[in-house]
mmCIF file of C-alpha atoms in Angstrom:
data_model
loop_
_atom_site.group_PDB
_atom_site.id
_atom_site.type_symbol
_atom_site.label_atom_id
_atom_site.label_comp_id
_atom_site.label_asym_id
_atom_site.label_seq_id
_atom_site.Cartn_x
_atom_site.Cartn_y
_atom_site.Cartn_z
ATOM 1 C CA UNK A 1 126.042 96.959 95.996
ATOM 2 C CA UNK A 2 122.341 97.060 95.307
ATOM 3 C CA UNK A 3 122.453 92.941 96.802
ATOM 4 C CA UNK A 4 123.966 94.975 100.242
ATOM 5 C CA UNK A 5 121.654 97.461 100.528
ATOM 6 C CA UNK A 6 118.376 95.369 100.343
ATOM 7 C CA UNK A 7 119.455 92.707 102.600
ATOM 8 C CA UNK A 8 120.832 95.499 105.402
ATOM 9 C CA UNK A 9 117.277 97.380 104.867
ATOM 10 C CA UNK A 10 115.257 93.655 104.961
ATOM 11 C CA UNK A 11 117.518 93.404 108.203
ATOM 12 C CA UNK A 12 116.673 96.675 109.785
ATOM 13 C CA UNK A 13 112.361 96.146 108.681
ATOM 14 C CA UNK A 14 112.492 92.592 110.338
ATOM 15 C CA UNK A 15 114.435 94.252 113.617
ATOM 16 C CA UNK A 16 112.045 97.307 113.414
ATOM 17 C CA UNK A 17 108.679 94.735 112.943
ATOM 18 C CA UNK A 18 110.267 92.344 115.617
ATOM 19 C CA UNK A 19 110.530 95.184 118.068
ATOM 20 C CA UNK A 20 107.162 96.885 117.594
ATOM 21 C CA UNK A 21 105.510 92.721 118.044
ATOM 22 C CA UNK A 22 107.388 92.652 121.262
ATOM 23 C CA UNK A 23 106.379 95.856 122.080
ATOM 24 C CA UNK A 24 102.479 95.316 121.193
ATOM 25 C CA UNK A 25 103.264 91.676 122.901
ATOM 26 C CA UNK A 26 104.130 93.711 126.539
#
């Protein structure tokens, strides 16, 4: 349980830092 929940919140920080690069990138 605790295994799930920090690799679906390391999933949604690397989407959420991805999508702010892209959007400091444009």
């Amino acid at each position: 349980m605790f295994l799930f929940y920090s690799d679906s919140y390391i999933l949604n920080v690397g989407l959420r830092l991805s999508s702010d690069l892209q959007w400091i990138g444009n």
